[in-house]
Coordinates of C-alpha atoms in Angstrom, one line a residue:
Chain A
M1 CA 22.3 30.0 29.2
A2 CA 21.6 26.8 31.0
A3 CA 19.9 28.7 33.8
E4 CA 17.2 30.1 31.6
P5 CA 13.9 28.3 31.7
A6 CA 12.9 26.2 28.7
K7 CA 11.4 28.3 25.9
V8 CA 9.7 25.4 24.3
D9 CA 6.1 25.0 25.5
P10 CA 4.9 21.6 24.2
M11 CA 1.3 22.6 24.4
Y12 CA 1.7 25.9 22.5
Q13 CA 1.3 24.1 19.2
F14 CA -2.3 23.5 20.0
T15 CA -3.1 27.1 20.5
I16 CA -5.8 28.4 18.3
E17 CA -5.3 31.9 16.8
P18 CA -7.6 33.9 14.6
L19 CA -6.0 34.9 11.3
F20 CA -6.4 37.9 9.1
G21 CA -8.1 39.9 11.8
S22 CA -11.1 37.7 11.8
A23 CA -11.3 37.5 15.6
N24 CA -14.7 39.2 15.8
W25 CA -16.6 37.4 13.0
E26 CA -19.9 36.3 14.4
I27 CA -23.0 34.4 13.3
A28 CA -26.0 34.7 15.6
G29 CA -23.8 35.7 18.5
F30 CA -21.4 32.8 18.0
N31 CA -17.8 33.5 17.2
I32 CA -16.7 32.1 13.9
A33 CA -13.2 33.5 13.6
F34 CA -11.1 32.1 10.7
T35 CA -8.4 30.5 12.9
N36 CA -5.2 28.6 12.1
S37 CA -7.3 25.5 12.7
A38 CA -9.8 26.6 10.1
M39 CA -6.9 27.4 7.8
W40 CA -5.6 23.9 8.0
M41 CA -9.0 22.5 7.4
L42 CA -9.1 24.6 4.3
I43 CA -5.6 23.3 3.3
T44 CA -6.6 19.7 4.0
T45 CA -9.8 20.1 1.9
V46 CA -7.9 21.7 -1.0
V47 CA -5.1 19.1 -0.9
L48 CA -7.6 16.2 -0.7
G49 CA -9.6 17.8 -3.5
I50 CA -6.5 18.0 -5.7
F51 CA -5.6 14.5 -4.8
V52 CA -9.0 13.0 -5.7
W53 CA -9.3 15.3 -8.8
G54 CA -6.1 13.9 -10.1
G55 CA -7.7 10.5 -10.0
M56 CA -10.6 11.4 -12.2
K57 CA -9.0 11.1 -15.6
R58 CA -11.1 8.1 -16.1
E59 CA -8.5 6.3 -18.1
L60 CA -9.0 2.7 -18.9
V61 CA -5.4 2.0 -18.1
P62 CA -4.8 4.1 -15.0
G63 CA -1.6 6.1 -14.4
R64 CA 0.1 6.2 -11.0
W65 CA -2.0 9.0 -9.6
Q66 CA -5.3 7.5 -10.8
M67 CA -4.1 4.2 -9.4
A68 CA -3.4 5.7 -6.0
V69 CA -6.9 7.3 -5.8
E70 CA -8.6 4.2 -7.0
T71 CA -6.6 2.2 -4.3
F72 CA -8.1 4.5 -1.6
T73 CA -11.7 4.3 -2.9
G74 CA -11.3 0.5 -3.4
F75 CA -9.9 0.2 0.1
V76 CA -12.9 2.0 1.7
E77 CA -15.3 0.1 -0.5
N78 CA -13.8 -3.2 0.5
M79 CA -13.8 -2.3 4.1
L80 CA -17.5 -1.3 4.0
E81 CA -18.4 -4.4 2.0
A82 CA -16.5 -6.7 4.3
N83 CA -18.2 -5.2 7.4
I84 CA -21.7 -4.3 6.3
G85 CA -22.2 -6.3 3.1
K86 CA -23.7 -5.1 -0.2
A87 CA -25.7 -2.4 1.7
G88 CA -22.4 -0.9 2.8
R89 CA -21.7 0.6 -0.7
K90 CA -24.0 3.5 -0.1
Y91 CA -21.8 4.7 2.8
V92 CA -18.7 4.9 0.7
P93 CA -18.9 8.7 0.1
Y94 CA -19.2 9.4 3.8
V95 CA -16.6 6.9 5.1
F96 CA -14.3 7.9 2.3
S97 CA -14.6 11.6 3.2
L98 CA -14.1 10.8 6.8
F99 CA -11.1 8.5 6.3
M100 CA -9.4 10.8 3.8
F101 CA -10.1 14.0 5.7
I102 CA -8.7 12.6 8.9
L103 CA -5.7 10.9 7.2
F104 CA -4.8 14.1 5.3
A105 CA -5.2 16.2 8.4
N106 CA -3.0 13.9 10.4
I107 CA -0.3 13.7 7.8
L108 CA -0.4 17.4 6.9
G109 CA -0.1 18.2 10.6
L110 CA 3.1 16.1 10.8
L111 CA 4.8 17.8 7.9
P112 CA 8.1 19.5 8.9
L113 CA 6.9 22.8 7.5
G114 CA 8.3 24.6 10.5
I115 CA 11.7 24.8 8.9
V116 CA 10.2 27.1 6.2
G117 CA 8.4 29.2 8.8
L118 CA 5.0 27.7 8.3
H119 CA 3.6 26.0 11.4
P120 CA 1.3 23.1 10.7
F121 CA -1.7 22.8 12.9
T122 CA -3.2 19.4 13.5
F123 CA -6.8 20.1 14.0
T124 CA -7.5 16.4 14.7
S125 CA -5.7 17.0 18.0
H126 CA -8.7 19.0 19.2
F127 CA -11.6 17.2 20.7
T128 CA -14.0 19.8 19.5
I129 CA -13.1 18.5 16.0
T130 CA -13.0 14.8 16.7
G131 CA -16.1 15.2 18.8
V132 CA -18.1 16.7 15.9
L133 CA -16.8 14.0 13.5
A134 CA -17.8 11.3 16.1
A135 CA -21.1 12.9 16.6
I136 CA -21.8 12.9 12.9
S137 CA -20.9 9.2 12.6
F138 CA -23.0 8.3 15.6
S139 CA -25.9 10.3 14.3
I140 CA -25.8 8.4 11.1
V141 CA -25.8 5.2 13.1
L142 CA -28.9 6.3 15.1
I143 CA -30.7 7.7 12.1
V144 CA -30.1 4.6 10.0
G145 CA -30.9 2.3 12.9
F146 CA -34.2 3.9 13.8
W147 CA -35.1 4.5 10.2
K148 CA -34.6 0.9 9.2
H149 CA -35.7 -1.0 12.3
G150 CA -37.8 1.5 14.3
F151 CA -38.1 0.5 17.9
H152 CA -36.8 -2.9 17.0
F153 CA -33.4 -1.2 17.0
F154 CA -33.4 -1.6 20.8
S155 CA -33.0 -5.3 20.3
L156 CA -29.4 -4.4 19.6
F157 CA -29.0 -4.1 23.4
V158 CA -30.3 -7.6 24.1
P159 CA -27.9 -10.1 22.6
H160 CA -29.6 -13.2 21.1
G161 CA -30.1 -15.9 23.7
T162 CA -29.9 -13.8 26.8
P163 CA -31.8 -15.5 29.7
L164 CA -35.0 -13.6 30.6
P165 CA -33.9 -12.6 34.2
M166 CA -30.7 -11.1 32.8
I167 CA -32.3 -8.9 30.2
P168 CA -32.7 -5.7 32.3
A169 CA -29.1 -5.8 33.4
I170 CA -27.7 -6.7 30.0
F171 CA -29.9 -4.0 28.4
L172 CA -28.5 -1.4 30.7
I173 CA -24.9 -2.6 30.1
E174 CA -25.3 -2.7 26.4
L175 CA -27.0 0.7 26.3
V176 CA -24.1 2.2 28.2
S177 CA -21.5 0.6 26.0
F178 CA -23.4 1.9 23.0
A179 CA -23.7 5.4 24.4
V180 CA -20.0 5.5 25.2
R181 CA -19.1 4.8 21.5
P182 CA -19.0 8.4 20.2
F183 CA -16.8 9.4 23.1
S184 CA -14.4 6.6 22.7
L185 CA -14.3 7.4 19.0
A186 CA -13.6 11.1 19.5
L187 CA -11.2 10.7 22.4
R188 CA -9.1 7.9 20.7
L189 CA -8.2 10.1 17.7
F190 CA -7.7 13.3 19.8
V191 CA -5.5 11.6 22.4
A192 CA -3.4 9.7 19.9
M193 CA -2.7 12.8 17.8
M194 CA -2.1 15.1 20.8
A195 CA 0.2 12.6 22.6
G196 CA 2.3 12.1 19.5
H197 CA 2.7 15.8 18.9
V198 CA 3.5 16.5 22.6
L199 CA 6.0 13.8 22.6
L200 CA 7.8 15.2 19.5
E201 CA 7.7 18.6 21.0
V202 CA 9.1 17.5 24.4
L203 CA 11.9 15.6 22.7
S204 CA 12.7 18.6 20.5
S205 CA 12.9 20.7 23.6
F206 CA 15.4 18.2 25.0
V207 CA 17.4 18.6 21.8
I208 CA 17.3 22.4 21.9
D209 CA 17.9 22.9 25.6
G210 CA 20.5 20.1 25.8
T211 CA 22.5 21.6 23.0
N212 CA 22.1 25.1 24.5
A213 CA 23.4 23.7 27.8
G214 CA 26.8 22.9 26.3
A215 CA 28.5 20.2 24.2
H216 CA 28.3 17.5 27.0
F217 CA 24.6 17.8 27.4
G218 CA 24.2 18.1 23.7
L219 CA 25.9 14.8 23.2
L220 CA 24.4 13.1 26.2
V221 CA 20.8 14.3 25.9
G222 CA 20.4 16.1 22.6
L223 CA 21.7 13.4 20.3
P224 CA 19.8 10.4 21.8
S225 CA 16.7 12.6 21.9
F226 CA 17.2 13.5 18.2
L227 CA 17.6 9.9 17.2
L228 CA 14.6 8.9 19.2
M229 CA 12.6 11.7 17.5
I230 CA 13.4 10.2 14.1
G231 CA 12.0 6.9 15.3
I232 CA 8.9 8.6 16.8
C233 CA 8.3 10.6 13.6
A234 CA 8.1 7.3 11.7
L235 CA 5.8 5.9 14.4
E236 CA 3.7 9.1 14.2
I237 CA 3.2 8.7 10.4
L238 CA 2.1 5.1 11.2
V239 CA -0.3 6.4 13.9
A240 CA -1.7 9.0 11.5
G241 CA -2.7 6.3 9.1
I242 CA -3.9 3.9 11.8
Q243 CA -6.0 6.4 13.6
A244 CA -7.7 7.4 10.4
Y245 CA -8.3 3.8 9.6
V246 CA -9.6 3.0 13.1
F247 CA -12.0 5.9 13.0
A248 CA -13.3 4.8 9.6
L249 CA -13.3 1.1 10.6
L250 CA -15.2 1.7 13.8
T251 CA -17.7 3.9 12.0
S252 CA -18.4 1.2 9.5
L253 CA -18.7 -1.4 12.3
Y254 CA -21.2 0.8 14.1
I255 CA -23.1 1.4 10.9
N256 CA -23.2 -2.3 10.5
D257 CA -24.9 -2.6 13.8
A258 CA -27.5 -0.2 12.7
E259 CA -27.9 -1.7 9.2
N260 CA -28.0 -5.4 10.2
L261 CA -28.6 -5.3 14.0
H262 CA -27.0 -8.5 15.3
Chain B
M1 CA -3.9 22.6 27.4
P2 CA -5.3 25.0 24.8
Q3 CA -8.0 22.5 23.9
I4 CA -9.6 23.0 27.2
A5 CA -8.3 26.5 28.0
Q6 CA -9.6 28.0 24.8
L7 CA -12.7 25.8 24.6
A8 CA -15.3 28.5 25.5
E9 CA -14.0 31.0 23.0
T10 CA -13.2 28.7 20.1
F11 CA -15.7 25.9 20.1
S12 CA -18.1 27.7 17.9
S13 CA -15.6 28.6 15.2
Q14 CA -14.1 25.2 15.3
I15 CA -17.4 23.5 14.8
F16 CA -18.5 26.0 12.2
W17 CA -15.5 25.7 10.1
L18 CA -15.3 21.9 10.5
L19 CA -18.9 21.7 9.3
V20 CA -18.1 24.0 6.4
F21 CA -15.0 22.2 5.2
F22 CA -16.1 18.7 6.0
G23 CA -19.3 19.5 4.3
I24 CA -17.3 20.6 1.2
V25 CA -15.3 17.4 1.4
F26 CA -18.4 15.2 1.7
F27 CA -20.6 16.9 -0.9
V28 CA -17.9 17.8 -3.5
I29 CA -15.4 15.0 -3.1
G30 CA -17.3 12.2 -1.4
R31 CA -20.6 12.6 -3.3
G32 CA -19.2 14.2 -6.5
M33 CA -15.9 12.8 -7.3
V34 CA -15.7 9.4 -5.5
P35 CA -18.6 7.8 -7.4
K36 CA -16.9 8.8 -10.7
V37 CA -13.7 7.2 -9.6
M38 CA -15.5 4.1 -8.5
G39 CA -17.5 4.2 -11.8
T40 CA -14.2 4.1 -13.7
V41 CA -13.1 1.1 -11.7
A42 CA -16.4 -0.7 -12.3
Q43 CA -16.2 0.2 -16.0
R44 CA -12.7 -1.2 -16.2
D45 CA -13.7 -4.3 -14.4
S46 CA -16.6 -4.9 -16.7
Q47 CA -14.4 -4.2 -19.7
I48 CA -11.9 -6.7 -18.5
G49 CA -14.7 -9.2 -17.8
S50 CA -16.2 -8.8 -21.3
D51 CA -12.7 -9.0 -22.9
L52 CA -12.1 -12.2 -21.0
A53 CA -15.4 -13.6 -22.1
A54 CA -14.7 -12.6 -25.7
A55 CA -11.4 -14.3 -25.5
E56 CA -13.0 -17.4 -24.0
A57 CA -15.6 -17.5 -26.7
A58 CA -12.9 -17.0 -29.4
R59 CA -11.0 -19.9 -28.0
A60 CA -14.1 -22.1 -27.8
Q61 CA -14.8 -21.3 -31.5
A62 CA -11.2 -22.0 -32.4
D63 CA -11.5 -25.4 -30.6
E64 CA -14.7 -26.1 -32.4
E65 CA -13.2 -25.2 -35.8
E66 CA -10.2 -27.4 -35.1
E67 CA -12.5 -30.2 -34.2
A68 CA -14.4 -29.8 -37.4
W69 CA -11.2 -29.6 -39.4
R70 CA -9.9 -32.7 -37.7
K71 CA -13.2 -34.5 -38.5
R72 CA -13.0 -33.4 -42.2
E73 CA -9.4 -34.4 -42.3
N74 CA -10.1 -37.8 -40.9
E75 CA -12.9 -38.3 -43.4
N76 CA -10.6 -37.3 -46.3
R77 CA -7.9 -39.6 -45.1
A78 CA -10.4 -42.5 -44.8
A79 CA -11.7 -41.7 -48.3
A80 CA -8.1 -41.6 -49.7
Q81 CA -7.3 -44.9 -47.9
A82 CA -10.4 -46.5 -49.4
L83 CA -9.4 -45.3 -52.8
V84 CA -5.9 -46.7 -52.4
A85 CA -7.3 -50.0 -51.2
K86 CA -9.7 -50.2 -54.1
A87 CA -6.9 -49.4 -56.6
K88 CA -4.7 -52.0 -54.9
A89 CA -7.5 -54.6 -55.1
D90 CA -8.2 -53.8 -58.7
A91 CA -4.5 -54.1 -59.6
A92 CA -4.2 -57.3 -57.8
A93 CA -7.3 -58.8 -59.4
S94 CA -6.2 -57.8 -63.0
S95 CA -2.7 -59.1 -62.4
E96 CA -4.1 -62.3 -61.1
K97 CA -6.3 -62.7 -64.2
K98 CA -3.3 -62.1 -66.4
L99 CA -1.2 -64.5 -64.4
A100 CA -4.0 -67.1 -64.7
A101 CA -4.2 -66.6 -68.5
A102 CA -0.5 -66.9 -68.8
Q103 CA -0.5 -70.0 -66.7
K104 CA -3.2 -71.6 -68.8
R105 CA -1.3 -70.8 -72.0
L106 CA 1.9 -72.3 -70.5
D107 CA 0.0 -75.3 -69.3
K108 CA -1.4 -75.9 -72.7
K109 CA 2.0 -75.5 -74.3
L110 CA 3.4 -77.9 -71.8
A111 CA 0.7 -80.4 -72.4
D112 CA 1.2 -80.1 -76.2
A113 CA 4.9 -80.6 -75.9
E114 CA 4.4 -83.5 -73.6
A115 CA 2.0 -85.1 -76.0
A116 CA 4.4 -84.6 -78.9
V117 CA 7.2 -86.1 -76.8
T118 CA 5.1 -89.1 -75.9
A119 CA 4.0 -89.5 -79.5
A120 CA 7.6 -89.3 -80.7
R121 CA 8.7 -91.7 -78.1
T122 CA 6.0 -94.2 -79.0
S123 CA 6.8 -94.0 -82.7
A124 CA 10.5 -94.3 -81.9
L125 CA 9.9 -97.3 -79.8
A126 CA 7.8 -98.9 -82.5
E127 CA 10.6 -98.2 -85.0
V128 CA 13.1 -99.7 -82.5
E129 CA 11.0 -102.8 -82.3
G130 CA 10.7 -103.1 -86.0
V131 CA 14.4 -102.6 -86.5
A132 CA 15.1 -105.0 -83.7
A133 CA 12.7 -107.6 -85.1
E134 CA 14.3 -107.4 -88.6
A135 CA 17.8 -107.5 -87.1
A136 CA 16.8 -110.5 -85.0
Q137 CA 15.4 -112.2 -88.1
D138 CA 18.6 -111.5 -90.0
I139 CA 20.8 -112.7 -87.2
V140 CA 18.8 -115.9 -86.7
Q141 CA 19.0 -116.6 -90.5
R142 CA 22.7 -116.1 -90.7
L143 CA 23.6 -118.0 -87.6
A144 CA 21.1 -120.7 -87.5
G145 CA 20.1 -120.7 -91.1
V146 CA 16.6 -120.8 -90.0
S147 CA 14.3 -118.4 -91.5
I148 CA 11.7 -117.2 -89.0
T149 CA 8.7 -115.3 -89.7
A150 CA 8.6 -111.6 -89.0
A151 CA 5.8 -112.1 -86.5
S152 CA 7.6 -114.5 -84.3
A153 CA 10.7 -112.3 -84.4
K154 CA 8.6 -109.4 -83.4
K155 CA 7.1 -111.4 -80.5
A156 CA 10.5 -112.4 -79.3
V157 CA 11.8 -108.8 -79.4
K158 CA 8.8 -107.6 -77.5
E159 CA 9.4 -110.2 -74.8
A160 CA 13.0 -109.3 -74.5
M161 CA 12.3 -105.6 -74.3
N162 CA 9.7 -106.1 -71.8
H163 CA 12.0 -108.1 -69.6
G164 CA 14.5 -105.4 -69.8

């Protein structure tokens, strides 16, 4: 048994598979197969919808559920108001959607549904997804920036009080740092989610292979790995929340740049 | 790494379905439901604010009423005290008058009595003088055999009485 190669492939969990024989669905020559990734987006959307719908009872004295939903909307509202000011309120729908969509996706992807035969797919661990979300956020920043300030928006790249000879160099540096933003936004979430899931998968392979290798290995490798997994799982729940928060927070900070310049 | 290995074949479906579902989330949940939730919160806040304001106003009114009541109470008390003081003064004045009248009556009685006593004493003294003079006359006649006039006896008695 011990001689057999490991059967656990830590990267397999990120594989995208078409479901329901939809592999050949196409629009204008592009494949739009309904994959497990899309399936989990649907689940996330439905769960999030149910969650928010439960908070719409509009009672004067809120119940627990309504209180929970109002806590989230209030949290996003406060964040936008703290970062952007009064003008930030109009971005609440977008940032709330972004934050909750990522948060629910991250947490649903962590659920131990594997034990009932359903394999969660964390679509936020794909940079195609995080990239599109970052691109949407960045587009909003650009559109708002140029809409509100026109070409004056470029003054964002020249910090106030820059000496005249430094302006070309500073402009270039600031432009690059600005242009890098969507990539850092997308990669941060993708890397954090993927790393956590890979780590859990690797540790679980230690548990499985160690136990299969005999009682000694099971005690020596499997048990510590299992204990470590429990800790990492807690950490991953934290990361799921933090990454969603960071994504929403950075988006609101970037929108603040566009809304208020410096 | 499936994210890269499958990129070419899956990116279009990934992007498509993300736009579909994130679009649903944004338009249905973000635009449709969240403003209602926030509206409820705002409504509750304003309700709490107005309730607090109403309570504040009620308290201010209660304070005002208490102040007015206190003022009225003070006025009433002052009036009552004035009434009591007036009654006291009236009673004092009338009793004084009565006392004065009684005193006068007593004084008069005393004066009358004194006058009567004085008169009685004077008449008694006169009688004593008369009796003494007659007695002196008698005594002188018996002892000395000299008859003296009543007038000189009287004079002698008076002298003796005056010298004590």
